[in-house]
Amino acid sequence: MEILHNEVVRLEPIEREHIDGLYEAAHDERIWAHTSLYLMTRSAVENYVESAIQQRQAGTAITFVIINKAAEKIVGSTTLFEIDPSHKRLEIGYTWITPACWGTSINTNCKYVLLTYCFEQLGMNRVQLKTDNENIRSQQAIERIGAKKEGILRNHMVRNNGTLRDTHLYSITKEEWPEVKSHFEQKLL
């Protein structure tokens, strides 16, 4: 599995050597308010990394650490999953970024690098993204990159605090990618 990058971010396939950096980046309660993940303990991070490695080996998901190239520091993680080669579709998700990088260009550059890889190297027909109905910041970020909202999945997930979550579903298709890419390059990066 290759390393994906641009001038701002480097996405490395997750490995055991990333545990310390992930634990440091993940240790903030605000990250986990809208997720089913909860990586506040070292053992939780270790289990997360082991599970991600097993999923990559099985071909079901590829989890990357997000590295801020300017600081050479791990600032989060993101995953390609629900990979369906026969229909050429997948999902980008389980993305989390340390709050010190919220509102910066890290997430936008991460999505640009991932979408470029998905459409231009993997030849995907569709890439979807989902987020919690209460996570307005994430919805706005997904809409800002040009993904189209397809609907709401009701009672879709259970959050780490046990409450039910409705999920907003978005996608970008291969036909839309050239315009989305141009939007990234002209306005977002």
CSV table of N, CA, C and O in Angstrom, one decimal, residues 62-186:
chain,number,residue,atom,x,y,z
A,62,ILE,N,-8.8,0.2,4.4
A,62,ILE,CA,-7.4,0.7,4.4
A,62,ILE,C,-7.5,2.0,5.3
A,62,ILE,O,-8.1,3.0,5.0
A,63,THR,N,-6.9,1.9,6.5
A,63,THR,CA,-6.8,3.0,7.4
A,63,THR,C,-5.5,3.7,7.3
A,63,THR,O,-4.5,3.0,7.3
A,64,PHE,N,-5.6,5.0,7.3
A,64,PHE,CA,-4.3,5.8,7.2
A,64,PHE,C,-4.2,6.7,8.4
A,64,PHE,O,-5.2,7.2,8.9
A,65,VAL,N,-3.0,7.0,8.8
A,65,VAL,CA,-2.7,8.1,9.7
A,65,VAL,C,-2.6,9.3,8.9
A,65,VAL,O,-2.1,9.3,7.8
A,66,ILE,N,-3.1,10.4,9.5
A,66,ILE,CA,-3.0,11.7,8.8
A,66,ILE,C,-1.8,12.5,9.5
A,66,ILE,O,-1.8,12.7,10.7
A,67,ILE,N,-0.8,12.8,8.7
A,67,ILE,CA,0.3,13.5,9.2
A,67,ILE,C,0.4,14.9,8.6
A,67,ILE,O,0.3,15.1,7.4
A,68,ASN,N,0.5,15.9,9.5
A,68,ASN,CA,0.6,17.3,9.1
A,68,ASN,C,2.1,17.4,8.7
A,68,ASN,O,3.0,17.3,9.5
A,69,LYS,N,2.3,17.6,7.4
A,69,LYS,CA,3.7,17.7,6.9
A,69,LYS,C,4.5,18.8,7.5
A,69,LYS,O,5.7,18.7,7.7
A,70,ALA,N,3.9,19.9,7.8
A,70,ALA,CA,4.7,21.1,8.3
A,70,ALA,C,5.2,20.8,9.7
A,70,ALA,O,6.4,21.2,10.0
A,71,ALA,N,4.5,20.1,10.5
A,71,ALA,CA,4.9,19.7,11.9
A,71,ALA,C,5.5,18.3,11.9
A,71,ALA,O,6.1,17.9,13.0
A,72,GLU,N,5.4,17.5,10.9
A,72,GLU,CA,5.8,16.1,10.9
A,72,GLU,C,5.2,15.4,12.1
A,72,GLU,O,5.9,14.7,12.9
A,73,LYS,N,3.9,15.5,12.2
A,73,LYS,CA,3.2,15.0,13.4
A,73,LYS,C,1.9,14.4,13.0
A,73,LYS,O,1.1,14.9,12.2
A,74,ILE,N,1.5,13.2,13.6
A,74,ILE,CA,0.3,12.6,13.4
A,74,ILE,C,-0.8,13.5,14.0
A,74,ILE,O,-0.7,13.8,15.2
A,75,VAL,N,-1.9,13.8,13.2
A,75,VAL,CA,-2.9,14.6,13.7
A,75,VAL,C,-4.3,14.0,13.6
A,75,VAL,O,-5.3,14.6,13.9
A,76,GLY,N,-4.4,12.7,13.2
A,76,GLY,CA,-5.6,12.0,13.0
A,76,GLY,C,-5.5,10.7,12.2
A,76,GLY,O,-4.4,10.2,12.0
A,77,SER,N,-6.7,10.3,11.8
A,77,SER,CA,-6.8,9.1,11.0
A,77,SER,C,-8.0,9.1,10.1
A,77,SER,O,-9.0,9.8,10.4
A,78,THR,N,-8.0,8.4,9.0
A,78,THR,CA,-9.1,8.2,8.1
A,78,THR,C,-9.1,6.9,7.4
A,78,THR,O,-8.0,6.3,7.3
A,79,THR,N,-10.2,6.4,7.0
A,79,THR,CA,-10.3,5.0,6.4
A,79,THR,C,-11.1,5.0,5.1
A,79,THR,O,-12.1,5.7,5.0
A,80,LEU,N,-10.6,4.2,4.2
A,80,LEU,CA,-11.3,3.7,3.0
A,80,LEU,C,-11.9,2.4,3.4
A,80,LEU,O,-11.2,1.5,3.8
A,81,PHE,N,-13.2,2.2,3.3
A,81,PHE,CA,-13.9,1.0,3.7
A,81,PHE,C,-15.1,0.7,2.8
A,81,PHE,O,-15.4,1.5,1.9
A,82,GLU,N,-15.9,-0.3,3.1
A,82,GLU,CA,-17.0,-0.7,2.2
A,82,GLU,C,-16.5,-0.8,0.8
A,82,GLU,O,-17.2,-0.4,-0.2
A,83,ILE,N,-15.3,-1.3,0.6
A,83,ILE,CA,-14.7,-1.4,-0.7
A,83,ILE,C,-15.3,-2.5,-1.5
A,83,ILE,O,-15.3,-3.6,-1.1
A,84,ASP,N,-15.9,-2.1,-2.7
A,84,ASP,CA,-16.6,-3.1,-3.5
A,84,ASP,C,-16.0,-2.9,-4.9
A,84,ASP,O,-16.4,-2.1,-5.7
A,85,PRO,N,-14.9,-3.7,-5.2
A,85,PRO,CA,-14.3,-3.6,-6.5
A,85,PRO,C,-15.2,-4.0,-7.7
A,85,PRO,O,-15.0,-3.4,-8.8
A,86,SER,N,-16.1,-4.9,-7.5
A,86,SER,CA,-17.0,-5.2,-8.7
A,86,SER,C,-17.9,-4.1,-9.1
A,86,SER,O,-18.2,-3.9,-10.3
A,87,HIS,N,-18.3,-3.3,-8.1
A,87,HIS,CA,-19.2,-2.1,-8.5
A,87,HIS,C,-18.4,-0.8,-8.4
A,87,HIS,O,-19.0,0.3,-8.7
A,88,LYS,N,-17.1,-0.9,-8.1
A,88,LYS,CA,-16.2,0.3,-8.1
A,88,LYS,C,-16.7,1.4,-7.2
A,88,LYS,O,-16.9,2.5,-7.7
A,89,ARG,N,-17.0,1.0,-6.0
A,89,ARG,CA,-17.4,2.0,-5.0
A,89,ARG,C,-16.8,1.8,-3.6
A,89,ARG,O,-16.3,0.6,-3.4
A,90,LEU,N,-16.7,2.8,-2.9
A,90,LEU,CA,-16.2,2.7,-1.5
A,90,LEU,C,-16.6,3.9,-0.7
A,90,LEU,O,-17.3,4.8,-1.2
A,91,GLU,N,-16.3,3.9,0.6
A,91,GLU,CA,-16.6,5.0,1.5
A,91,GLU,C,-15.4,5.5,2.1
A,91,GLU,O,-14.5,4.8,2.5
A,92,ILE,N,-15.3,6.8,2.3
A,92,ILE,CA,-14.3,7.5,3.1
A,92,ILE,C,-15.0,7.8,4.4
A,92,ILE,O,-16.1,8.4,4.5
A,93,GLY,N,-14.4,7.4,5.5
A,93,GLY,CA,-15.0,7.7,6.8
A,93,GLY,C,-14.1,7.3,8.0
A,93,GLY,O,-12.9,7.1,7.8
A,94,TYR,N,-14.7,7.3,9.1
A,94,TYR,CA,-14.0,7.1,10.4
A,94,TYR,C,-12.9,8.1,10.5
A,94,TYR,O,-11.8,7.8,11.1
A,95,THR,N,-13.1,9.3,9.9
A,95,THR,CA,-12.1,10.3,9.9
A,95,THR,C,-12.2,11.1,11.2
A,95,THR,O,-13.3,11.5,11.6
A,96,TRP,N,-11.1,11.2,11.9
A,96,TRP,CA,-11.0,12.1,13.1
A,96,TRP,C,-9.7,12.9,13.0
A,96,TRP,O,-8.7,12.4,12.5
A,97,ILE,N,-9.8,14.1,13.5
A,97,ILE,CA,-8.6,15.0,13.5
A,97,ILE,C,-8.5,15.7,14.9
A,97,ILE,O,-9.6,16.1,15.4
A,98,THR,N,-7.3,15.8,15.4
A,98,THR,CA,-7.2,16.4,16.7
A,98,THR,C,-7.7,17.9,16.6
A,98,THR,O,-7.5,18.6,15.6
A,99,PRO,N,-8.3,18.4,17.7
A,99,PRO,CA,-8.9,19.7,17.6
A,99,PRO,C,-8.0,20.9,17.3
A,99,PRO,O,-8.4,21.9,16.8
A,100,ALA,N,-6.7,20.7,17.6
A,100,ALA,CA,-5.7,21.8,17.3
A,100,ALA,C,-5.7,22.0,15.7
A,100,ALA,O,-5.3,23.1,15.3
A,101,CYS,N,-6.2,21.0,15.0
A,101,CYS,CA,-6.2,21.2,13.5
A,101,CYS,C,-7.6,21.4,12.9
A,101,CYS,O,-7.7,21.5,11.7
A,102,TRP,N,-8.6,21.5,13.8
A,102,TRP,CA,-9.9,21.9,13.3
A,102,TRP,C,-9.9,23.3,12.7
A,102,TRP,O,-9.2,24.2,13.2
A,103,GLY,N,-10.5,23.5,11.6
A,103,GLY,CA,-10.6,24.8,10.9
A,103,GLY,C,-9.3,25.1,10.1
A,103,GLY,O,-9.2,26.2,9.6
A,104,THR,N,-8.4,24.2,10.0
A,104,THR,CA,-7.2,24.4,9.2
A,104,THR,C,-7.5,23.7,7.8
A,104,THR,O,-8.5,23.1,7.6
A,105,SER,N,-6.5,23.7,7.0
A,105,SER,CA,-6.6,23.0,5.7
A,105,SER,C,-6.3,21.5,5.7
A,105,SER,O,-6.3,20.9,4.7
A,106,ILE,N,-6.1,21.0,6.9
A,106,ILE,CA,-5.7,19.5,7.0
A,106,ILE,C,-6.8,18.6,6.4
A,106,ILE,O,-6.5,17.8,5.6
A,107,ASN,N,-8.0,18.7,6.9
A,107,ASN,CA,-9.1,17.8,6.5
A,107,ASN,C,-9.3,18.0,5.0
A,107,ASN,O,-9.5,17.0,4.3
A,108,THR,N,-9.4,19.2,4.5
A,108,THR,CA,-9.6,19.5,3.1
A,108,THR,C,-8.6,18.8,2.2
A,108,THR,O,-8.9,18.2,1.2
A,109,ASN,N,-7.3,19.0,2.6
A,109,ASN,CA,-6.2,18.3,1.8
A,109,ASN,C,-6.3,16.8,1.9
A,109,ASN,O,-6.0,16.1,1.0
A,110,CYS,N,-6.6,16.3,3.1
A,110,CYS,CA,-6.8,14.9,3.3
A,110,CYS,C,-7.8,14.3,2.3
A,110,CYS,O,-7.6,13.4,1.6
A,111,LYS,N,-9.0,15.0,2.2
A,111,LYS,CA,-10.1,14.5,1.3
A,111,LYS,C,-9.7,14.7,-0.1
A,111,LYS,O,-10.0,13.8,-0.9
A,112,TYR,N,-9.0,15.7,-0.5
A,112,TYR,CA,-8.5,15.9,-1.8
A,112,TYR,C,-7.6,14.8,-2.3
A,112,TYR,O,-7.7,14.2,-3.3
A,113,VAL,N,-6.6,14.4,-1.4
A,113,VAL,CA,-5.7,13.4,-1.7
A,113,VAL,C,-6.4,12.0,-1.8
A,113,VAL,O,-6.1,11.2,-2.7
A,114,LEU,N,-7.3,11.8,-0.9
A,114,LEU,CA,-8.1,10.5,-0.9
A,114,LEU,C,-9.0,10.4,-2.2
A,114,LEU,O,-9.0,9.4,-2.8
A,115,LEU,N,-9.7,11.5,-2.5
A,115,LEU,CA,-10.6,11.4,-3.6
A,115,LEU,C,-9.8,11.3,-4.9
A,115,LEU,O,-10.2,10.6,-5.8
A,116,THR,N,-8.7,12.0,-5.0
A,116,THR,CA,-7.8,11.8,-6.2
A,116,THR,C,-7.4,10.4,-6.3
A,116,THR,O,-7.5,9.8,-7.4
A,117,TYR,N,-7.0,9.8,-5.3
A,117,TYR,CA,-6.6,8.3,-5.3
A,117,TYR,C,-7.7,7.5,-5.7
A,117,TYR,O,-7.6,6.6,-6.5
A,118,CYS,N,-8.9,7.7,-5.1
A,118,CYS,CA,-10.1,6.8,-5.4
A,118,CYS,C,-10.5,6.9,-6.8
A,118,CYS,O,-10.8,5.9,-7.4
A,119,PHE,N,-10.6,8.1,-7.4
A,119,PHE,CA,-11.1,8.3,-8.7
A,119,PHE,C,-10.0,8.1,-9.8
A,119,PHE,O,-10.3,7.4,-10.8
A,120,GLU,N,-8.8,8.5,-9.5
A,120,GLU,CA,-7.8,8.5,-10.6
A,120,GLU,C,-6.9,7.3,-10.5
A,120,GLU,O,-6.3,7.0,-11.6
A,121,GLN,N,-6.7,6.7,-9.4
A,121,GLN,CA,-5.9,5.5,-9.4
A,121,GLN,C,-6.7,4.2,-9.2
A,121,GLN,O,-6.4,3.2,-9.9
A,122,LEU,N,-7.7,4.2,-8.4
A,122,LEU,CA,-8.5,3.0,-8.2
A,122,LEU,C,-9.6,2.9,-9.2
A,122,LEU,O,-10.2,1.9,-9.3
A,123,GLY,N,-10.0,4.0,-9.9
A,123,GLY,CA,-11.0,4.0,-10.9
A,123,GLY,C,-12.4,3.8,-10.3
A,123,GLY,O,-13.3,3.2,-11.0
A,124,MET,N,-12.7,4.4,-9.2
A,124,MET,CA,-14.0,4.2,-8.5
A,124,MET,C,-15.1,4.9,-9.3
A,124,MET,O,-14.8,6.0,-10.0
A,125,ASN,N,-16.3,4.4,-9.3
A,125,ASN,CA,-17.5,5.0,-9.9
A,125,ASN,C,-18.2,6.0,-8.9
A,125,ASN,O,-18.9,6.9,-9.3
A,126,ARG,N,-18.0,5.6,-7.6
A,126,ARG,CA,-18.7,6.4,-6.5
A,126,ARG,C,-17.9,6.3,-5.2
A,126,ARG,O,-17.3,5.3,-4.9
A,127,VAL,N,-17.8,7.4,-4.6
A,127,VAL,CA,-17.3,7.5,-3.2
A,127,VAL,C,-18.3,8.2,-2.3
A,127,VAL,O,-18.9,9.2,-2.7
A,128,GLN,N,-18.6,7.5,-1.2
A,128,GLN,CA,-19.6,8.1,-0.3
A,128,GLN,C,-19.0,8.5,1.0
A,128,GLN,O,-17.9,7.9,1.4
A,129,LEU,N,-19.6,9.4,1.7
A,129,LEU,CA,-19.2,9.9,3.0
A,129,LEU,C,-20.5,9.9,3.9
A,129,LEU,O,-21.6,10.3,3.3
A,130,LYS,N,-20.4,9.7,5.1
A,130,LYS,CA,-21.5,9.8,6.0
A,130,LYS,C,-21.1,10.5,7.3
A,130,LYS,O,-19.9,10.5,7.7
A,131,THR,N,-22.0,11.2,7.9
A,131,THR,CA,-21.8,11.9,9.2
A,131,THR,C,-23.0,11.9,10.1
A,131,THR,O,-24.1,11.8,9.6
A,132,ASP,N,-22.8,12.1,11.3
A,132,ASP,CA,-23.8,12.3,12.3
A,132,ASP,C,-24.7,13.5,12.1
A,132,ASP,O,-24.2,14.5,11.7
A,133,ASN,N,-26.0,13.3,12.2
A,133,ASN,CA,-26.9,14.4,12.0
A,133,ASN,C,-26.7,15.6,13.0
A,133,ASN,O,-27.0,16.7,12.7
A,134,GLU,N,-26.0,15.4,14.1
A,134,GLU,CA,-25.7,16.4,15.0
A,134,GLU,C,-24.3,17.1,14.8
A,134,GLU,O,-24.0,18.1,15.4
A,135,ASN,N,-23.6,16.5,13.9
A,135,ASN,CA,-22.2,17.0,13.6
A,135,ASN,C,-22.3,18.0,12.4
A,135,ASN,O,-21.9,17.7,11.3
A,136,ILE,N,-22.7,19.2,12.7
A,136,ILE,CA,-22.9,20.2,11.7
A,136,ILE,C,-21.6,20.6,11.1
A,136,ILE,O,-21.5,20.8,9.9
A,137,ARG,N,-20.5,20.7,11.9
A,137,ARG,CA,-19.2,21.0,11.3
A,137,ARG,C,-18.8,20.0,10.2
A,137,ARG,O,-18.3,20.4,9.1
A,138,SER,N,-19.0,18.7,10.5
A,138,SER,CA,-18.7,17.7,9.5
A,138,SER,C,-19.6,17.8,8.2
A,138,SER,O,-19.1,17.7,7.1
A,139,GLN,N,-20.9,18.0,8.4
A,139,GLN,CA,-21.8,18.2,7.3
A,139,GLN,C,-21.4,19.3,6.4
A,139,GLN,O,-21.3,19.2,5.2
A,140,GLN,N,-21.0,20.5,7.0
A,140,GLN,CA,-20.6,21.6,6.3
A,140,GLN,C,-19.3,21.4,5.5
A,140,GLN,O,-19.2,21.8,4.4
A,141,ALA,N,-18.4,20.6,6.1
A,141,ALA,CA,-17.1,20.3,5.5
A,141,ALA,C,-17.4,19.4,4.3
A,141,ALA,O,-16.8,19.6,3.2
A,142,ILE,N,-18.2,18.4,4.4
A,142,ILE,CA,-18.5,17.5,3.3
A,142,ILE,C,-19.2,18.3,2.2
A,142,ILE,O,-18.9,18.1,1.0
A,143,GLU,N,-20.2,19.1,2.5
A,143,GLU,CA,-20.9,19.9,1.5
A,143,GLU,C,-19.9,20.9,0.8
A,143,GLU,O,-20.0,21.1,-0.4
A,144,ARG,N,-19.0,21.5,1.6
A,144,ARG,CA,-18.0,22.5,1.0
A,144,ARG,C,-17.2,21.8,-0.1
A,144,ARG,O,-16.8,22.5,-1.0
A,145,ILE,N,-16.8,20.5,0.1
A,145,ILE,CA,-16.0,19.9,-0.9
A,145,ILE,C,-16.7,19.5,-2.2
A,145,ILE,O,-16.1,19.1,-3.2
A,146,GLY,N,-18.1,19.6,-2.1
A,146,GLY,CA,-18.9,19.3,-3.3
A,146,GLY,C,-19.6,18.0,-3.4
A,146,GLY,O,-20.2,17.7,-4.4
A,147,ALA,N,-19.6,17.3,-2.2
A,147,ALA,CA,-20.4,16.1,-2.2
A,147,ALA,C,-21.9,16.4,-2.2
A,147,ALA,O,-22.3,17.4,-1.6
A,148,LYS,N,-22.7,15.5,-2.8
A,148,LYS,CA,-24.1,15.7,-2.9
A,148,LYS,C,-24.8,14.9,-1.8
A,148,LYS,O,-24.5,13.7,-1.6
A,149,LYS,N,-25.7,15.6,-1.1
A,149,LYS,CA,-26.5,14.9,0.0
A,149,LYS,C,-27.5,14.0,-0.7
A,149,LYS,O,-28.3,14.5,-1.5
A,150,GLU,N,-27.5,12.8,-0.2
A,150,GLU,CA,-28.5,11.8,-0.8
A,150,GLU,C,-29.7,11.5,0.2
A,150,GLU,O,-30.7,11.0,-0.3
A,151,GLY,N,-29.5,11.8,1.4
A,151,GLY,CA,-30.6,11.5,2.4
A,151,GLY,C,-30.1,11.3,3.8
A,151,GLY,O,-28.9,11.5,4.1
A,152,ILE,N,-31.0,10.8,4.6
A,152,ILE,CA,-30.7,10.6,6.0
A,152,ILE,C,-31.1,9.1,6.3
A,152,ILE,O,-32.2,8.7,6.0
A,153,LEU,N,-30.1,8.4,6.9
A,153,LEU,CA,-30.4,7.1,7.4
A,153,LEU,C,-30.8,7.2,8.9
A,153,LEU,O,-30.0,7.5,9.7
A,154,ARG,N,-32.1,6.9,9.1
A,154,ARG,CA,-32.6,7.0,10.5
A,154,ARG,C,-32.2,5.9,11.4
A,154,ARG,O,-32.1,4.7,11.0
A,155,ASN,N,-31.9,6.2,12.6
A,155,ASN,CA,-31.5,5.3,13.7
A,155,ASN,C,-30.4,4.3,13.1
A,155,ASN,O,-30.4,3.1,13.3
A,156,HIS,N,-29.4,4.9,12.4
A,156,HIS,CA,-28.4,4.2,11.7
A,156,HIS,C,-27.3,3.6,12.5
A,156,HIS,O,-26.8,2.5,12.2
A,157,MET,N,-26.9,4.3,13.6
A,157,MET,CA,-25.8,3.8,14.4
A,157,MET,C,-26.1,4.1,15.9
A,157,MET,O,-26.9,4.9,16.2
A,158,VAL,N,-25.3,3.5,16.7
A,158,VAL,CA,-25.2,3.8,18.1
A,158,VAL,C,-23.9,4.5,18.4
A,158,VAL,O,-22.9,4.0,18.1
A,159,ARG,N,-24.0,5.7,19.0
A,159,ARG,CA,-22.8,6.4,19.3
A,159,ARG,C,-22.1,5.7,20.5
A,159,ARG,O,-22.7,4.9,21.2
A,160,ASN,N,-20.9,6.2,20.8
A,160,ASN,CA,-20.1,5.5,21.9
A,160,ASN,C,-20.8,5.8,23.2
A,160,ASN,O,-20.5,5.1,24.2
A,161,ASN,N,-21.6,6.8,23.3
A,161,ASN,CA,-22.3,7.1,24.6
A,161,ASN,C,-23.7,6.3,24.7
A,161,ASN,O,-24.4,6.5,25.6
A,162,GLY,N,-24.0,5.5,23.7
A,162,GLY,CA,-25.2,4.7,23.7
A,162,GLY,C,-26.4,5.3,23.1
A,162,GLY,O,-27.4,4.6,22.9
A,163,THR,N,-26.4,6.5,22.7
A,163,THR,CA,-27.5,7.1,22.0
A,163,THR,C,-27.6,6.8,20.6
A,163,THR,O,-26.6,6.4,19.9
A,164,LEU,N,-28.8,6.8,20.0
A,164,LEU,CA,-29.0,6.5,18.6
A,164,LEU,C,-28.6,7.7,17.7
A,164,LEU,O,-28.9,8.9,18.1
A,165,ARG,N,-28.1,7.4,16.6
A,165,ARG,CA,-27.6,8.4,15.6
A,165,ARG,C,-28.3,8.3,14.3
A,165,ARG,O,-28.4,7.2,13.7
A,166,ASP,N,-28.9,9.4,13.8
A,166,ASP,CA,-29.3,9.5,12.4
A,166,ASP,C,-28.0,9.9,11.6
A,166,ASP,O,-27.2,10.6,12.1
A,167,THR,N,-27.9,9.4,10.4
A,167,THR,CA,-26.7,9.7,9.6
A,167,THR,C,-27.0,10.3,8.3
A,167,THR,O,-27.9,9.9,7.6
A,168,HIS,N,-26.3,11.4,8.0
A,168,HIS,CA,-26.4,12.1,6.7
A,168,HIS,C,-25.5,11.4,5.7
A,168,HIS,O,-24.3,11.1,6.0
A,169,LEU,N,-26.1,11.0,4.5
A,169,LEU,CA,-25.3,10.3,3.5
A,169,LEU,C,-25.1,11.2,2.3
A,169,LEU,O,-26.0,11.9,1.8
A,170,TYR,N,-23.8,11.2,1.9
A,170,TYR,CA,-23.3,12.1,0.8
A,170,TYR,C,-22.6,11.2,-0.2
A,170,TYR,O,-22.1,10.1,0.2
A,171,SER,N,-22.4,11.7,-1.5
A,171,SER,CA,-21.6,11.0,-2.4
A,171,SER,C,-21.0,11.9,-3.5
A,171,SER,O,-21.5,13.0,-3.7
A,172,ILE,N,-20.0,11.4,-4.1
A,172,ILE,CA,-19.4,12.0,-5.3
A,172,ILE,C,-19.3,10.9,-6.3
A,172,ILE,O,-18.8,9.8,-6.0
A,173,THR,N,-19.7,11.2,-7.6
A,173,THR,CA,-19.6,10.2,-8.6
A,173,THR,C,-18.4,10.5,-9.5
A,173,THR,O,-17.9,11.6,-9.6
A,174,LYS,N,-18.0,9.5,-10.3
A,174,LYS,CA,-16.9,9.7,-11.3
A,174,LYS,C,-17.2,10.9,-12.3
A,174,LYS,O,-16.3,11.6,-12.7
A,175,GLU,N,-18.5,11.0,-12.6
A,175,GLU,CA,-18.9,12.1,-13.5
A,175,GLU,C,-18.7,13.5,-12.9
A,175,GLU,O,-18.4,14.5,-13.5
A,176,GLU,N,-18.9,13.5,-11.6
A,176,GLU,CA,-18.8,14.8,-10.8
A,176,GLU,C,-17.4,15.1,-10.4
A,176,GLU,O,-17.1,16.3,-10.1
A,177,TRP,N,-16.5,14.1,-10.4
A,177,TRP,CA,-15.1,14.3,-9.9
A,177,TRP,C,-14.4,15.5,-10.6
A,177,TRP,O,-13.8,16.3,-9.9
A,178,PRO,N,-14.4,15.6,-12.0
A,178,PRO,CA,-13.6,16.7,-12.6
A,178,PRO,C,-14.0,18.1,-12.0
A,178,PRO,O,-13.2,18.9,-11.7
A,179,GLU,N,-15.3,18.3,-11.8
A,179,GLU,CA,-15.8,19.6,-11.3
A,179,GLU,C,-15.4,19.7,-9.8
A,179,GLU,O,-15.0,20.8,-9.4
A,180,VAL,N,-15.6,18.7,-9.1
A,180,VAL,CA,-15.2,18.7,-7.7
A,180,VAL,C,-13.7,19.0,-7.5
A,180,VAL,O,-13.3,19.8,-6.7
A,181,LYS,N,-12.9,18.3,-8.3
A,181,LYS,CA,-11.5,18.5,-8.3
A,181,LYS,C,-11.1,19.9,-8.6
A,181,LYS,O,-10.3,20.5,-7.9
A,182,SER,N,-11.7,20.5,-9.6
A,182,SER,CA,-11.5,21.9,-10.0
A,182,SER,C,-11.8,22.8,-8.9
A,182,SER,O,-11.1,23.8,-8.6
A,183,HIS,N,-12.9,22.6,-8.2
A,183,HIS,CA,-13.4,23.4,-7.1
A,183,HIS,C,-12.3,23.3,-5.9
A,183,HIS,O,-12.0,24.3,-5.4
A,184,PHE,N,-11.8,22.1,-5.7
A,184,PHE,CA,-10.8,22.0,-4.7
A,184,PHE,C,-9.6,22.9,-5.1
A,184,PHE,O,-9.1,23.6,-4.2
A,185,GLU,N,-9.1,22.7,-6.3
A,185,GLU,CA,-7.9,23.4,-6.7
A,185,GLU,C,-8.0,24.9,-6.8
A,185,GLU,O,-7.1,25.6,-6.6
A,186,GLN,N,-9.2,25.4,-7.1
A,186,GLN,CA,-9.4,26.8,-7.2
A,186,GLN,C,-9.8,27.5,-5.9
A,186,GLN,O,-9.4,28.7,-5.7
